[in-house]
PDB file of C-alpha atoms in Angstrom:
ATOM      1  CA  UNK A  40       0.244  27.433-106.900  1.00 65.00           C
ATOM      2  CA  UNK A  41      -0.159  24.369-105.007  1.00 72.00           C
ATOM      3  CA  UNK A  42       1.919  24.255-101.750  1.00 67.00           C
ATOM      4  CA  UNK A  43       3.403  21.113-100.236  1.00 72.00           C
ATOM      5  CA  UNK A  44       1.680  19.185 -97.514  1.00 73.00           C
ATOM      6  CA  UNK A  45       3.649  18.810 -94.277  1.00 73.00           C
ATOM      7  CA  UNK A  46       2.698  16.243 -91.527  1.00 75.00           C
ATOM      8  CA  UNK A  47       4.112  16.305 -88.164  1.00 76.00           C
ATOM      9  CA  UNK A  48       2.490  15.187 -85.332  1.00 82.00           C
ATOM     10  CA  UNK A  49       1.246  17.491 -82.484  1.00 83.00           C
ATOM     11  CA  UNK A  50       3.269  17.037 -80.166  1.00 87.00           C
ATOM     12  CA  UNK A  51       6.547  17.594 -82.430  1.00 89.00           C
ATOM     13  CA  UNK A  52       4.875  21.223 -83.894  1.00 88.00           C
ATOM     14  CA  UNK A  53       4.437  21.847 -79.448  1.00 91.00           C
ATOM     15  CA  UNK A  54       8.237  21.186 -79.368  1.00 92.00           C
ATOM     16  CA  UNK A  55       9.262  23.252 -81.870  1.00 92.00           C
ATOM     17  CA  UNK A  56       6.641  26.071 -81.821  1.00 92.00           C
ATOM     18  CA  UNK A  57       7.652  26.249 -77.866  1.00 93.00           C
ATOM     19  CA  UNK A  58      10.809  26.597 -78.835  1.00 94.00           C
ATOM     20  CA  UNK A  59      10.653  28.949 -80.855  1.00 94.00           C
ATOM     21  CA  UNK A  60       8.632  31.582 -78.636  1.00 94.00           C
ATOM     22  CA  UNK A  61      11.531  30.774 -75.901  1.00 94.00           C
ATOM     23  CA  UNK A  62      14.311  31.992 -78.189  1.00 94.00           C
ATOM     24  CA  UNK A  63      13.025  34.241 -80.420  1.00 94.00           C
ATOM     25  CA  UNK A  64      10.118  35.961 -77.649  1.00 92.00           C
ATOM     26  CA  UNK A  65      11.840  35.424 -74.493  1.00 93.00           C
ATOM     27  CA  UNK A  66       8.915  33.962 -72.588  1.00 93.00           C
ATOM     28  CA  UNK A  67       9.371  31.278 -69.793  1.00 94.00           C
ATOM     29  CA  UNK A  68       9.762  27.961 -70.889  1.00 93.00           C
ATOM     30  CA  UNK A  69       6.268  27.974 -68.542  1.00 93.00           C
ATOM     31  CA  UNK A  70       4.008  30.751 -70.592  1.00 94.00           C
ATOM     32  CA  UNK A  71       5.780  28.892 -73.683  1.00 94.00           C
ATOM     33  CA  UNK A  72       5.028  26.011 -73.431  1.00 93.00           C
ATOM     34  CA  UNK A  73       0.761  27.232 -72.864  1.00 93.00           C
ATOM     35  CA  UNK A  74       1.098  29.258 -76.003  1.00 93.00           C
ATOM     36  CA  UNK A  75       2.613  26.297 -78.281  1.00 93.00           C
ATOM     37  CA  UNK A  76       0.223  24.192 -77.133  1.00 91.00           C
ATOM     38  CA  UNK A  77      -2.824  27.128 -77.727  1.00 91.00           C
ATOM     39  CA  UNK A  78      -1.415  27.466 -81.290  1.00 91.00           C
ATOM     40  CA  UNK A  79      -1.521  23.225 -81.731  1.00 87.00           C
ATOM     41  CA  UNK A  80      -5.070  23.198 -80.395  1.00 87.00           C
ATOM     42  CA  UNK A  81      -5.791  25.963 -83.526  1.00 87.00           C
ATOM     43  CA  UNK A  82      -4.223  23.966 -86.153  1.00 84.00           C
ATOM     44  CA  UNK A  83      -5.445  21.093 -85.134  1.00 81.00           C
ATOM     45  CA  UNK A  84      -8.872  22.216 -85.448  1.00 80.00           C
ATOM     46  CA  UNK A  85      -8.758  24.461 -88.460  1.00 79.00           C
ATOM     47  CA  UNK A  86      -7.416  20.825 -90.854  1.00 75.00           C
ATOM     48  CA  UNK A  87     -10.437  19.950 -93.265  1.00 73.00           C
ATOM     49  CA  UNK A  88     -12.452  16.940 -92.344  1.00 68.00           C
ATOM     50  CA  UNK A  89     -12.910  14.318 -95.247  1.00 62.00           C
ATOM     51  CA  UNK A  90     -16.630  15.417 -96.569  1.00 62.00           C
ATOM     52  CA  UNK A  91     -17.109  11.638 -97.798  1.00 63.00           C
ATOM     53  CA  UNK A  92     -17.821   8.781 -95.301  1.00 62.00           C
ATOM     54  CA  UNK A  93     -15.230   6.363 -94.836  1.00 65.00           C
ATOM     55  CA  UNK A  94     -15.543   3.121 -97.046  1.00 64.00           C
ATOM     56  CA  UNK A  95     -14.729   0.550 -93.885  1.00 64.00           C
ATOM     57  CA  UNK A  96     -16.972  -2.394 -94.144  1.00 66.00           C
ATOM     58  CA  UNK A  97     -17.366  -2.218 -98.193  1.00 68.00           C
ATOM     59  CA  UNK A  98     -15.441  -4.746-100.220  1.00 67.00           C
ATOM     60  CA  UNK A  99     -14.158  -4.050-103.850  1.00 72.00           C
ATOM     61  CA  UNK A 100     -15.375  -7.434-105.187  1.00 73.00           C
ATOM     62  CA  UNK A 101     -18.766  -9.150-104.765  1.00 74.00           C
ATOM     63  CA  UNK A 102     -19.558 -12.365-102.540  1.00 75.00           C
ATOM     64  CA  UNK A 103     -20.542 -14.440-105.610  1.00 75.00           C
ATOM     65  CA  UNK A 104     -18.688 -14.736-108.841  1.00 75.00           C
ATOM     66  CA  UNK A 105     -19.133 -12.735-112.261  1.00 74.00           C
ATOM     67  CA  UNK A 106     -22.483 -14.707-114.044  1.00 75.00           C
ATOM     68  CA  UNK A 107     -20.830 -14.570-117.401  1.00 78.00           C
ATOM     69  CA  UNK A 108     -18.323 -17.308-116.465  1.00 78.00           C
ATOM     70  CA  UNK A 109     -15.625 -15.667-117.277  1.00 80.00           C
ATOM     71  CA  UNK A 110     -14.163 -16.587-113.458  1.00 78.00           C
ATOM     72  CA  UNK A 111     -15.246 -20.220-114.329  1.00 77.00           C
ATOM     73  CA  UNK A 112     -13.241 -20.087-117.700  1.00 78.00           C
ATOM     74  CA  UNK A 113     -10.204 -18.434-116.408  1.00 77.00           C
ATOM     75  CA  UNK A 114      -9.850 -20.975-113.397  1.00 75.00           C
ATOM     76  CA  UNK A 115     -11.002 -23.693-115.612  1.00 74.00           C
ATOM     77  CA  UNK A 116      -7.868 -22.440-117.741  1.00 75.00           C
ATOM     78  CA  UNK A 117      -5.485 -23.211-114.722  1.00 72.00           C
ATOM     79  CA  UNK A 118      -7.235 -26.313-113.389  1.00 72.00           C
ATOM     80  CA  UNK A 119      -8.082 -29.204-114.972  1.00 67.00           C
ATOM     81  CA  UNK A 120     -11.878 -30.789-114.541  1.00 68.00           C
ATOM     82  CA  UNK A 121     -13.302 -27.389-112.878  1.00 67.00           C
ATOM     83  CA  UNK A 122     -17.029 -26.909-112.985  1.00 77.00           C
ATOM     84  CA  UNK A 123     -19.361 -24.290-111.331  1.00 79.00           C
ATOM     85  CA  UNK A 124     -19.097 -25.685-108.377  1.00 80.00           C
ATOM     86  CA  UNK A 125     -15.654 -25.226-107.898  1.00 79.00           C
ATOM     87  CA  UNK A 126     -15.608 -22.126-109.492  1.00 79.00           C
ATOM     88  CA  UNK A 127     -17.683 -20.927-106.639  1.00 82.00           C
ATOM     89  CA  UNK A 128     -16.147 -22.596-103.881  1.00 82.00           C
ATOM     90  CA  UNK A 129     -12.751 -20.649-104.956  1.00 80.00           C
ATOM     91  CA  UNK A 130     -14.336 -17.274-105.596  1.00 81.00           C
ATOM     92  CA  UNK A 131     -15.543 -17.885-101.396  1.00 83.00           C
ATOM     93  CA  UNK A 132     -11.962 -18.439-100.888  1.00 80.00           C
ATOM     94  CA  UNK A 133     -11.269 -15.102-102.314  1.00 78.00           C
ATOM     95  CA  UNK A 134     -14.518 -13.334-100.796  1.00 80.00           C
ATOM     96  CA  UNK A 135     -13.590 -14.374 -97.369  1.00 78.00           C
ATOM     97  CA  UNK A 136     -10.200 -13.821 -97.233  1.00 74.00           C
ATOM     98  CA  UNK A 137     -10.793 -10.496 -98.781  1.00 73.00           C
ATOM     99  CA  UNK A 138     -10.151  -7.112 -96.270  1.00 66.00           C
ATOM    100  CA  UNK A 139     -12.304  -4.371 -96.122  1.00 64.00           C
ATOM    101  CA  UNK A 140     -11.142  -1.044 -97.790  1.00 60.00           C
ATOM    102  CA  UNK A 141      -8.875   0.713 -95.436  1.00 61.00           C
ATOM    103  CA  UNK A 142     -10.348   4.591 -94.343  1.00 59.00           C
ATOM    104  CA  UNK A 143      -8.235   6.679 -96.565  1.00 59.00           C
ATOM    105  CA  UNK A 144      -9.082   5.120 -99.633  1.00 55.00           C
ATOM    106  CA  UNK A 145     -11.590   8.009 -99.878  1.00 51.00           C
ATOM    107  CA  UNK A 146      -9.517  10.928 -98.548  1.00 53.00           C
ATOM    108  CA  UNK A 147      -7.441  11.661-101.686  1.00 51.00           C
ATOM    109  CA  UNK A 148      -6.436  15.171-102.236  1.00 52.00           C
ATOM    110  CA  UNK A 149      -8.663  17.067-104.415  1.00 51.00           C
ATOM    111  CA  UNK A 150      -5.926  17.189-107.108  1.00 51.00           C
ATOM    112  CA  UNK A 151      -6.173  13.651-107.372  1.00 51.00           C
ATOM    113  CA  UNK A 152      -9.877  13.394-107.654  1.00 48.00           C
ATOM    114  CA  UNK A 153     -11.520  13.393-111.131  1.00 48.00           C
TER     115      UNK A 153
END
C-alpha cells in the first residue's frame, strides 16, 4: 500500500497538534503548546535524509561541444557560413549560461527510482 505524502511546515503541525491536546486533553494552552512542539521536534527528526549527495555544482551538459559535429551540423543547419569556430563559440554561450542542477534532482521517491 503506498500512503500519500503530506507536507506542512513545522510550525503549522505546532498549531494544530497544540490544538488538538487543548480540546481534546484539556491541558493549558501553556503545557500544550511544550508538548506540540516535543512531538514536532520527533517528527522532524525521525524524516529520512536523502542517502545520495546533492548534485549542486554538476552541469548536465559538457563545457565543449559533442566531437562528432553533430552540434556543428545542426547549427550549421540554422546559420548560414558556420564553421568550428562558431560552433564553439555558441556551445560557450550555452555552457555559461547553463545553471547548475538544483538539490532535489536526486531526492526522488524510491517509487520513482529505477
Amino acid at each position: 500500500m503506498i500512503v500519500p505524502e503530506i507536507r506542512l511546515d513545522s510550525a503549522r503541525i505546532e498549531r494544530i497538534v497544540s490544538q488538538i491536546l487543548r480540546d481534546d486533553a484539556r491541558l493549558s494552552p501553556l503545557k500544550a503548546n511544550e508538548l506540540a512542539a516535543l512531538i514536532c521536534i520527533r517528527l522532524s527528526t525521525s524524516m529520512p535524509m536523502p542517502t545520495n549527495p546533492y548534485l549542486s555544482g554538476y552541469r548536465i551538459i559538457r563545457s565543449r561541444p559533442p566531437f562528432d559535429g553533430t552540434f556543428t551540423k545542426a547549427v550549421g543547419a540554422k546559420l548560414a557560413d558556420v564553421n568550428d569556430a562558431v560552433a564553439w563559440e555558441l556551445w560557450d554561450l550555452v555552457y555559461e549560461r547553463g545553471h547548475d542542477l538544483p538539490p532535489a534532482v536526486a531526492d526522488l521517491p524510491s517509487w520513482q527510482r529505477s
